[in-house]
XYZ file of C-alpha atoms in Angstrom:
512
model
C 28.498 88.726 98.210
C 31.850 88.172 99.455
C 34.118 85.758 97.207
C 36.435 82.903 98.346
C 39.321 84.752 96.655
C 38.605 87.846 98.408
C 41.937 89.331 100.388
C 41.564 89.946 103.972
C 41.569 93.708 103.336
C 38.411 93.641 100.922
C 39.814 93.483 97.708
C 39.192 90.598 95.140
C 41.865 88.064 93.960
C 42.092 86.511 90.588
C 39.091 84.300 91.129
C 41.141 81.487 89.392
C 40.925 77.884 90.967
C 38.127 77.892 92.934
C 37.374 74.629 94.848
C 33.905 73.875 96.681
C 33.989 75.676 99.924
C 35.006 72.484 102.455
C 32.699 71.849 105.410
C 34.322 73.688 108.364
C 35.637 76.806 106.483
C 33.146 78.964 108.112
C 32.908 81.583 110.640
C 35.805 80.413 112.791
C 38.041 80.253 109.528
C 37.281 83.563 108.009
C 38.451 86.042 110.817
C 41.607 86.918 109.537
C 45.376 86.160 110.299
C 44.721 86.815 114.056
C 41.343 84.518 114.284
C 41.141 81.349 115.423
C 42.325 78.138 113.632
C 40.084 75.678 111.596
C 38.983 72.580 113.690
C 38.241 70.364 110.894
C 40.187 66.914 110.445
C 42.422 66.807 107.750
C 42.054 70.433 107.047
C 45.341 72.612 107.236
C 45.005 74.258 110.618
C 45.829 78.129 109.579
C 43.872 81.180 109.190
C 42.220 80.403 105.835
C 41.953 84.055 104.352
C 45.104 85.652 105.672
C 47.291 82.830 104.661
C 45.588 82.587 101.062
C 46.060 86.395 100.584
C 49.891 86.072 101.345
C 50.171 83.099 99.135
C 48.597 84.929 96.444
C 50.890 87.953 96.803
C 53.743 85.334 96.596
C 52.601 84.101 93.172
C 50.205 81.052 94.232
C 47.075 81.511 92.008
C 45.306 78.882 94.094
C 45.398 80.730 97.231
C 46.589 77.829 99.130
C 44.056 75.513 97.986
C 46.563 73.009 96.973
C 47.862 72.891 100.472
C 44.733 70.875 101.361
C 46.574 68.164 99.815
C 49.336 68.276 102.398
C 47.746 65.983 104.930
C 47.462 63.203 102.460
C 51.186 63.737 100.884
C 52.120 63.524 104.721
C 50.635 60.377 105.309
C 52.371 58.972 102.164
C 55.640 60.508 103.287
C 55.386 58.900 106.729
C 54.545 55.538 105.361
C 57.675 55.856 102.847
C 60.064 56.818 105.910
C 58.600 54.379 108.247
C 61.489 51.858 107.872
C 63.981 54.700 108.058
C 62.037 55.791 111.291
C 62.419 52.351 112.614
C 66.012 52.100 111.699
C 66.945 55.378 113.429
C 65.091 54.225 116.646
C 67.252 51.138 116.552
C 70.329 52.874 115.973
C 69.828 55.142 118.729
C 68.982 52.181 121.280
C 71.429 49.388 120.175
C 75.165 49.555 121.027
C 77.307 49.424 118.282
C 79.937 47.067 120.111
C 80.725 44.480 117.480
C 84.261 44.573 115.555
C 85.178 43.023 112.448
C 86.985 40.047 114.455
C 83.662 39.463 116.266
C 81.684 39.602 113.225
C 84.010 37.053 111.684
C 83.653 35.123 114.746
C 79.931 35.135 114.351
C 79.883 34.144 110.645
C 82.591 31.458 111.370
C 80.480 29.936 114.341
C 77.543 30.021 112.080
C 79.338 27.780 109.554
C 81.463 25.610 111.500
C 79.265 23.699 113.874
C 78.278 19.906 114.206
C 78.433 19.345 110.547
C 82.020 19.074 110.061
C 82.065 16.161 112.552
C 79.124 14.265 111.972
C 78.756 14.577 108.029
C 82.022 13.504 107.063
C 80.942 10.147 106.659
C 77.633 10.753 105.290
C 79.499 12.623 102.393
C 81.742 9.841 101.623
C 78.757 7.351 101.641
C 76.606 9.616 99.003
C 79.747 11.015 97.106
C 82.488 8.656 97.539
C 85.527 10.056 95.583
C 83.303 12.858 94.257
C 82.626 14.133 97.830
C 85.550 16.527 97.853
C 84.507 18.261 94.451
C 80.954 18.140 95.972
C 82.543 20.189 99.026
C 84.096 22.355 96.903
C 81.295 22.894 94.386
C 79.013 23.771 97.337
C 81.864 26.201 98.655
C 81.789 27.964 95.232
C 77.995 28.271 95.222
C 78.310 29.661 98.755
C 81.021 32.366 97.866
C 78.914 33.509 95.091
C 75.987 33.755 97.428
C 78.350 35.533 99.804
C 79.339 38.158 97.288
C 75.651 39.024 96.886
C 75.149 39.070 100.574
C 78.366 41.457 100.907
C 76.650 43.903 98.305
C 73.413 43.933 100.232
C 74.749 44.033 103.486
C 76.936 47.063 102.218
C 73.400 49.042 101.669
C 72.315 48.380 105.108
C 73.350 48.724 108.650
C 70.011 47.548 110.149
C 69.655 44.224 111.932
C 67.875 41.655 110.378
C 70.039 40.372 107.180
C 68.308 38.385 104.864
C 64.620 39.427 106.132
C 65.571 43.303 105.596
C 66.718 42.790 102.242
C 63.931 41.019 101.158
C 61.369 42.948 102.690
C 62.767 46.047 100.575
C 62.725 44.109 97.412
C 59.708 42.257 97.553
C 57.590 43.627 100.129
C 56.705 42.836 103.792
C 55.181 39.423 103.088
C 57.931 37.727 101.253
C 60.356 39.622 103.773
C 58.663 38.154 106.598
C 58.792 34.615 105.018
C 62.153 34.810 104.503
C 62.876 36.452 108.071
C 60.666 33.679 109.750
C 62.369 30.702 108.129
C 65.529 31.914 108.756
C 64.888 32.508 112.764
C 63.450 29.065 112.658
C 66.281 27.463 110.842
C 68.468 29.241 113.493
C 66.436 28.044 116.544
C 65.846 24.595 115.497
C 69.550 24.237 114.682
C 70.409 25.723 118.126
C 67.892 23.069 119.837
C 69.579 20.376 117.552
C 73.249 20.984 118.238
C 72.703 21.537 121.808
C 71.104 17.975 121.961
C 74.358 16.571 119.920
C 76.730 18.575 122.322
C 74.915 16.869 125.421
C 75.399 13.382 123.427
C 78.929 14.202 122.687
C 79.731 15.092 126.030
C 78.329 11.659 127.323
C 81.705 10.287 125.713
C 83.491 11.713 128.314
C 81.078 11.886 131.440
C 78.922 8.780 131.048
C 76.264 10.527 133.360
C 75.723 12.979 130.672
C 74.328 10.363 128.570
C 71.144 10.129 130.513
C 70.593 13.833 130.946
C 70.630 14.947 127.469
C 67.643 17.198 127.516
C 68.491 19.223 130.518
C 72.184 19.603 129.498
C 70.617 20.884 126.285
C 68.521 23.280 128.028
C 70.998 24.366 130.398
C 73.627 25.283 127.374
C 70.540 27.457 125.818
C 69.733 29.189 128.993
C 73.093 30.054 129.832
C 74.006 31.361 126.442
C 70.805 33.352 126.505
C 72.008 35.012 129.788
C 75.272 36.013 128.382
C 73.780 37.612 125.257
C 71.217 39.417 127.693
C 74.314 40.795 129.473
C 75.534 42.706 126.421
C 76.163 41.985 122.944
C 80.119 42.778 123.400
C 80.166 39.818 125.862
C 78.040 37.734 123.559
C 80.063 38.465 120.417
C 83.539 37.983 122.825
C 82.133 34.540 123.704
C 81.552 33.666 119.968
C 84.917 34.918 118.894
C 86.477 32.801 121.579
C 84.939 29.606 120.822
C 85.571 29.913 117.306
C 89.394 30.212 117.844
C 89.212 27.277 120.123
C 87.273 25.095 117.472
C 89.136 26.372 114.333
C 93.057 26.115 115.116
C 92.784 22.143 115.921
C 90.954 21.658 112.743
C 93.158 23.449 110.589
C 96.346 21.421 112.146
C 94.621 18.110 111.409
C 93.557 19.498 107.968
C 97.313 20.116 107.341
C 98.868 16.802 108.760
C 96.161 14.769 107.282
C 97.438 16.018 103.624
C 100.129 13.322 103.707
C 97.476 10.794 103.296
C 95.803 12.477 100.427
C 95.347 10.024 97.367
C 98.165 10.281 94.998
C 95.791 9.540 92.182
C 92.895 11.997 90.968
C 89.940 10.758 92.670
C 87.043 9.698 90.050
C 84.436 12.509 89.460
C 80.328 11.226 88.979
C 78.498 14.131 88.496
C 75.370 12.738 90.394
C 77.521 11.886 93.301
C 78.869 15.259 93.569
C 75.646 17.024 93.393
C 74.202 14.735 96.269
C 77.531 15.696 98.225
C 76.811 19.243 97.090
C 73.426 19.249 98.566
C 74.205 17.606 101.760
C 77.124 19.924 102.318
C 74.725 22.847 102.389
C 74.127 22.439 105.920
C 77.780 22.602 107.062
C 78.430 25.589 104.815
C 75.375 27.701 105.585
C 75.723 30.261 108.629
C 78.068 32.564 106.704
C 74.734 35.012 106.436
C 74.589 35.285 110.288
C 77.542 37.858 110.141
C 75.118 40.240 108.501
C 72.060 39.691 110.715
C 73.304 42.086 114.074
C 74.412 44.551 111.522
C 72.601 47.180 113.784
C 75.366 46.718 116.199
C 78.501 46.336 114.309
C 80.935 49.342 114.227
C 80.947 50.667 110.660
C 78.478 47.924 109.334
C 78.419 48.694 105.736
C 82.326 47.893 105.510
C 82.807 45.445 108.227
C 79.782 43.203 107.400
C 80.893 42.450 103.649
C 84.366 41.344 104.637
C 83.124 39.097 107.624
C 80.499 37.434 105.198
C 83.252 36.620 102.507
C 85.814 35.934 104.528
C 83.856 33.484 106.984
C 82.894 31.296 103.943
C 86.173 31.442 101.990
C 87.992 30.110 104.953
C 85.456 27.411 106.014
C 85.175 25.906 102.388
C 88.829 25.512 102.096
C 89.005 23.804 105.465
C 86.108 21.429 104.846
C 87.566 20.607 101.471
C 91.191 19.571 103.063
C 89.534 17.715 105.913
C 87.192 15.687 103.631
C 90.332 14.845 101.561
C 92.347 13.954 104.539
C 89.577 11.506 105.872
C 89.447 10.027 102.508
C 93.186 9.147 102.281
C 93.649 8.324 105.905
C 90.539 5.984 106.495
C 89.523 3.632 103.828
C 86.484 2.603 105.615
C 85.496 6.366 106.333
C 81.973 5.972 105.037
C 81.162 3.399 107.807
C 82.430 5.318 110.785
C 80.155 7.360 113.045
C 82.923 10.194 113.689
C 85.801 9.998 111.605
C 87.808 13.012 112.309
C 89.002 11.970 115.849
C 90.319 8.878 113.952
C 91.991 10.661 111.346
C 93.698 13.225 113.861
C 94.909 10.183 115.945
C 96.503 8.587 112.659
C 98.011 11.557 111.623
C 99.357 13.289 114.738
C 99.242 10.440 117.396
C 96.925 8.736 119.827
C 96.605 11.682 122.090
C 95.352 13.729 119.171
C 91.846 11.907 119.046
C 90.744 12.708 122.325
C 91.613 16.463 121.566
C 89.775 16.343 118.571
C 86.683 14.849 120.474
C 87.033 18.032 122.933
C 87.230 20.564 120.166
C 84.133 19.263 118.769
C 82.469 19.983 121.996
C 83.395 23.448 121.699
C 82.747 23.349 117.979
C 79.118 22.621 118.847
C 78.837 25.179 121.547
C 80.238 27.755 119.531
C 77.596 27.181 116.845
C 75.156 27.394 119.628
C 76.703 30.585 121.138
C 76.638 32.306 117.315
C 72.866 31.190 116.900
C 72.012 32.556 120.208
C 73.553 35.845 119.406
C 71.754 36.114 115.832
C 68.184 34.567 116.404
C 66.877 37.003 118.527
C 67.940 39.632 115.949
C 65.212 38.311 113.414
C 62.393 38.591 116.189
C 63.351 42.048 116.719
C 63.768 43.114 113.156
C 60.185 41.906 112.385
C 58.693 43.243 115.751
C 60.182 46.592 114.496
C 58.268 46.297 111.440
C 54.862 45.471 112.900
C 55.004 41.350 111.997
C 55.370 40.315 115.715
C 54.313 41.697 119.303
C 55.958 45.099 119.702
C 56.872 43.698 122.755
C 59.797 41.808 121.398
C 61.491 45.240 120.660
C 61.963 45.822 124.335
C 65.723 46.656 125.253
C 67.325 45.556 128.435
C 69.301 48.232 130.178
C 72.392 46.899 128.776
C 70.917 47.909 125.294
C 70.321 44.106 124.239
C 66.746 43.148 122.537
C 65.865 41.389 125.999
C 62.566 40.355 125.260
C 63.499 38.587 121.831
C 66.340 36.904 123.630
C 63.856 35.362 125.997
C 61.755 34.204 123.455
C 64.220 32.665 121.464
C 65.799 31.057 124.304
C 62.213 29.730 125.488
C 61.395 28.457 122.097
C 64.936 26.630 121.549
C 64.777 25.105 124.960
C 61.071 23.702 124.364
C 62.428 22.299 121.250
C 65.645 20.674 122.342
C 63.665 18.330 124.585
C 62.463 16.156 121.651
C 64.064 17.363 118.481
C 66.265 14.851 116.307
C 69.334 15.721 114.379
C 69.238 13.740 111.272
C 66.064 14.761 109.983
C 66.995 18.178 110.663
C 69.738 18.157 108.256
C 67.702 17.694 104.874
C 64.779 19.945 106.010
C 67.176 22.768 106.662
C 68.690 22.683 103.435
C 65.500 23.409 101.732
C 64.857 25.958 103.797
C 68.550 27.620 103.581
C 68.567 27.439 99.647
C 65.222 28.753 99.664
C 66.472 31.946 101.496
C 69.596 31.982 99.527
C 67.918 32.091 96.188
C 65.391 34.816 97.424
C 68.394 36.787 98.798
C 70.197 36.559 95.389
C 67.042 37.584 93.637
C 66.737 40.507 96.044
C 70.128 41.700 94.885
C 69.243 41.661 91.466
C 65.829 43.391 92.191
C 67.361 46.127 94.083
C 69.753 47.116 91.203
C 67.002 47.539 89.156
C 64.727 49.476 91.710
C 67.556 51.420 93.579
C 70.360 51.612 91.116
C 72.006 54.763 92.643
C 71.466 53.258 96.136
C 74.800 53.597 97.977
C 77.053 50.592 97.805
C 80.597 49.932 99.100
C 80.588 46.703 97.291
C 79.077 45.779 93.983
C 80.135 42.586 92.124
C 79.566 42.178 88.443
C 76.142 41.406 87.313
C 76.670 37.805 86.472
C 77.719 37.014 89.921
C 74.057 37.396 91.368
C 72.649 35.582 88.042
C 75.014 32.755 88.374
C 74.353 32.135 92.270
C 70.532 32.386 91.815
C 70.724 29.582 89.023
C 73.189 27.217 90.862
C 71.219 27.502 94.144
C 67.855 26.950 91.929
C 69.687 24.124 90.078
C 70.955 22.565 93.333
C 67.601 22.537 95.017
C 65.925 21.048 91.690
C 68.580 18.405 91.281
C 68.656 17.059 94.547
C 65.120 16.250 94.784
C 64.102 16.913 98.355
C 61.473 14.244 99.642
C 57.787 15.360 100.155
C 58.036 15.209 103.880
C 61.021 17.748 103.686
C 58.812 20.016 101.468
C 55.947 19.752 104.042
C 57.714 20.671 106.800
C 58.913 23.750 105.430
C 55.429 24.639 104.277
C 53.866 24.115 107.927
C 56.925 26.167 109.476
C 56.241 28.849 107.228
C 52.534 28.656 107.812
C 53.108 28.702 111.494
C 54.928 31.875 111.060
C 51.932 33.675 108.926
C 49.718 32.207 111.555
C 51.670 34.148 114.399
C 51.659 37.346 112.034
C 48.030 37.367 111.443
C 47.057 36.785 115.205
C 49.669 39.989 115.706
C 47.493 42.018 113.334
C 44.211 41.020 114.983
C 45.593 41.569 118.409
C 46.400 45.084 117.517
C 42.886 45.789 115.623
C 41.211 44.607 118.747
C 43.357 46.140 121.435
C 44.047 49.117 119.381
C 48.052 50.456 118.766
C 50.125 50.846 121.380
C 52.625 53.915 121.966
């Protein structure tokens, strides 16, 4: 009787480590090295006897039976490298045309939008003289969070930003939640600010006041077309608009310093906390510089510089503008848009309309930055199978065309009936929650992947302090139940889309 340990030449092997004969290791598998290969699912498809004889001569006492586990190991390796494969596919398709200046422009446009024009008076109402301290405190918190983003972005050069960080640290469920909320916040902000742009345009063109929705939709569609034509065009548009809107604000901030109060402003901690929470809306957006990392040159160096640089500059500018408004206008809390009035008093009557026009470019620049970033959330989540694979399709110019169309249509639909005021507090809840998870991701990845390459690593206390400050600000501000409800419903809609995508793939089968 032939033993399973027999060599192909008829001699007998050691006989050790025998395993039960696998179904299918029959006639076709025992014909020597020249024989046919075993046609058994999951089986190592090589001539069995000759291969095992060679392995024993090389010192493998099992005769190659251990190789039967190779298919399972290959499956595990394939799952472990799935994200790396998706990243490699993305790198081979997306064009890295964005420079450091473009990345900073995206971050600045994400921060400086409508908030600085529409929230100066509300900040004065809730914070009074403490509003400047609230703005600076919020800026300090955002700088700490930006340092966490700088560390995380130096580890990845894939598009997706906070979604990628959370998915790697906590798994796909938490990552999808962060990515969906980030995408939804961006799209909602795009819709709201485009409506605000149409309303501001009505001050110069009266006919625009009665056509807000069509104008807002036209802005969204135009920016979608620009981004579809190429990321370089989208980045240059964002950079140009950031320069146009920042320079006049810097001039007003410096000129308005002569009206700064001579005596120190009174500091009321509760008022400062309220002002800091309200400031989150106009401080957020610096993380947008990290989202299109897959299209940034030398992303692991460029993106951290863009994230930290954009928030540091914006925080200082906002504090100076708030200080100038408090000093130049005693009744600043009762004015709807005080910055043009501050400019008129500091520079002359001609400066008021100039700042009014600058507000238009500021809102347009914000819309341009979000229109560039939001589709990358769709693409990153679709790459990992959370959303339909069709959202990963690229245009001939190498841009995520399907995702751009989806985000443009989503924002255009919301622009028809979306208000501005309620969006601020809801966005702050969502934004702070996402920031806290990103800080926690930085801590988690330090423990799980301490040897991962990082071009930037802040001290341990930075992510700890940033996480504690974000949670403390979120709790102390006490958002209303309606805001939490809206955030939960928004998140639930995302998981509904994710579940629908999974069911569709199960019924229709995977697509190549």
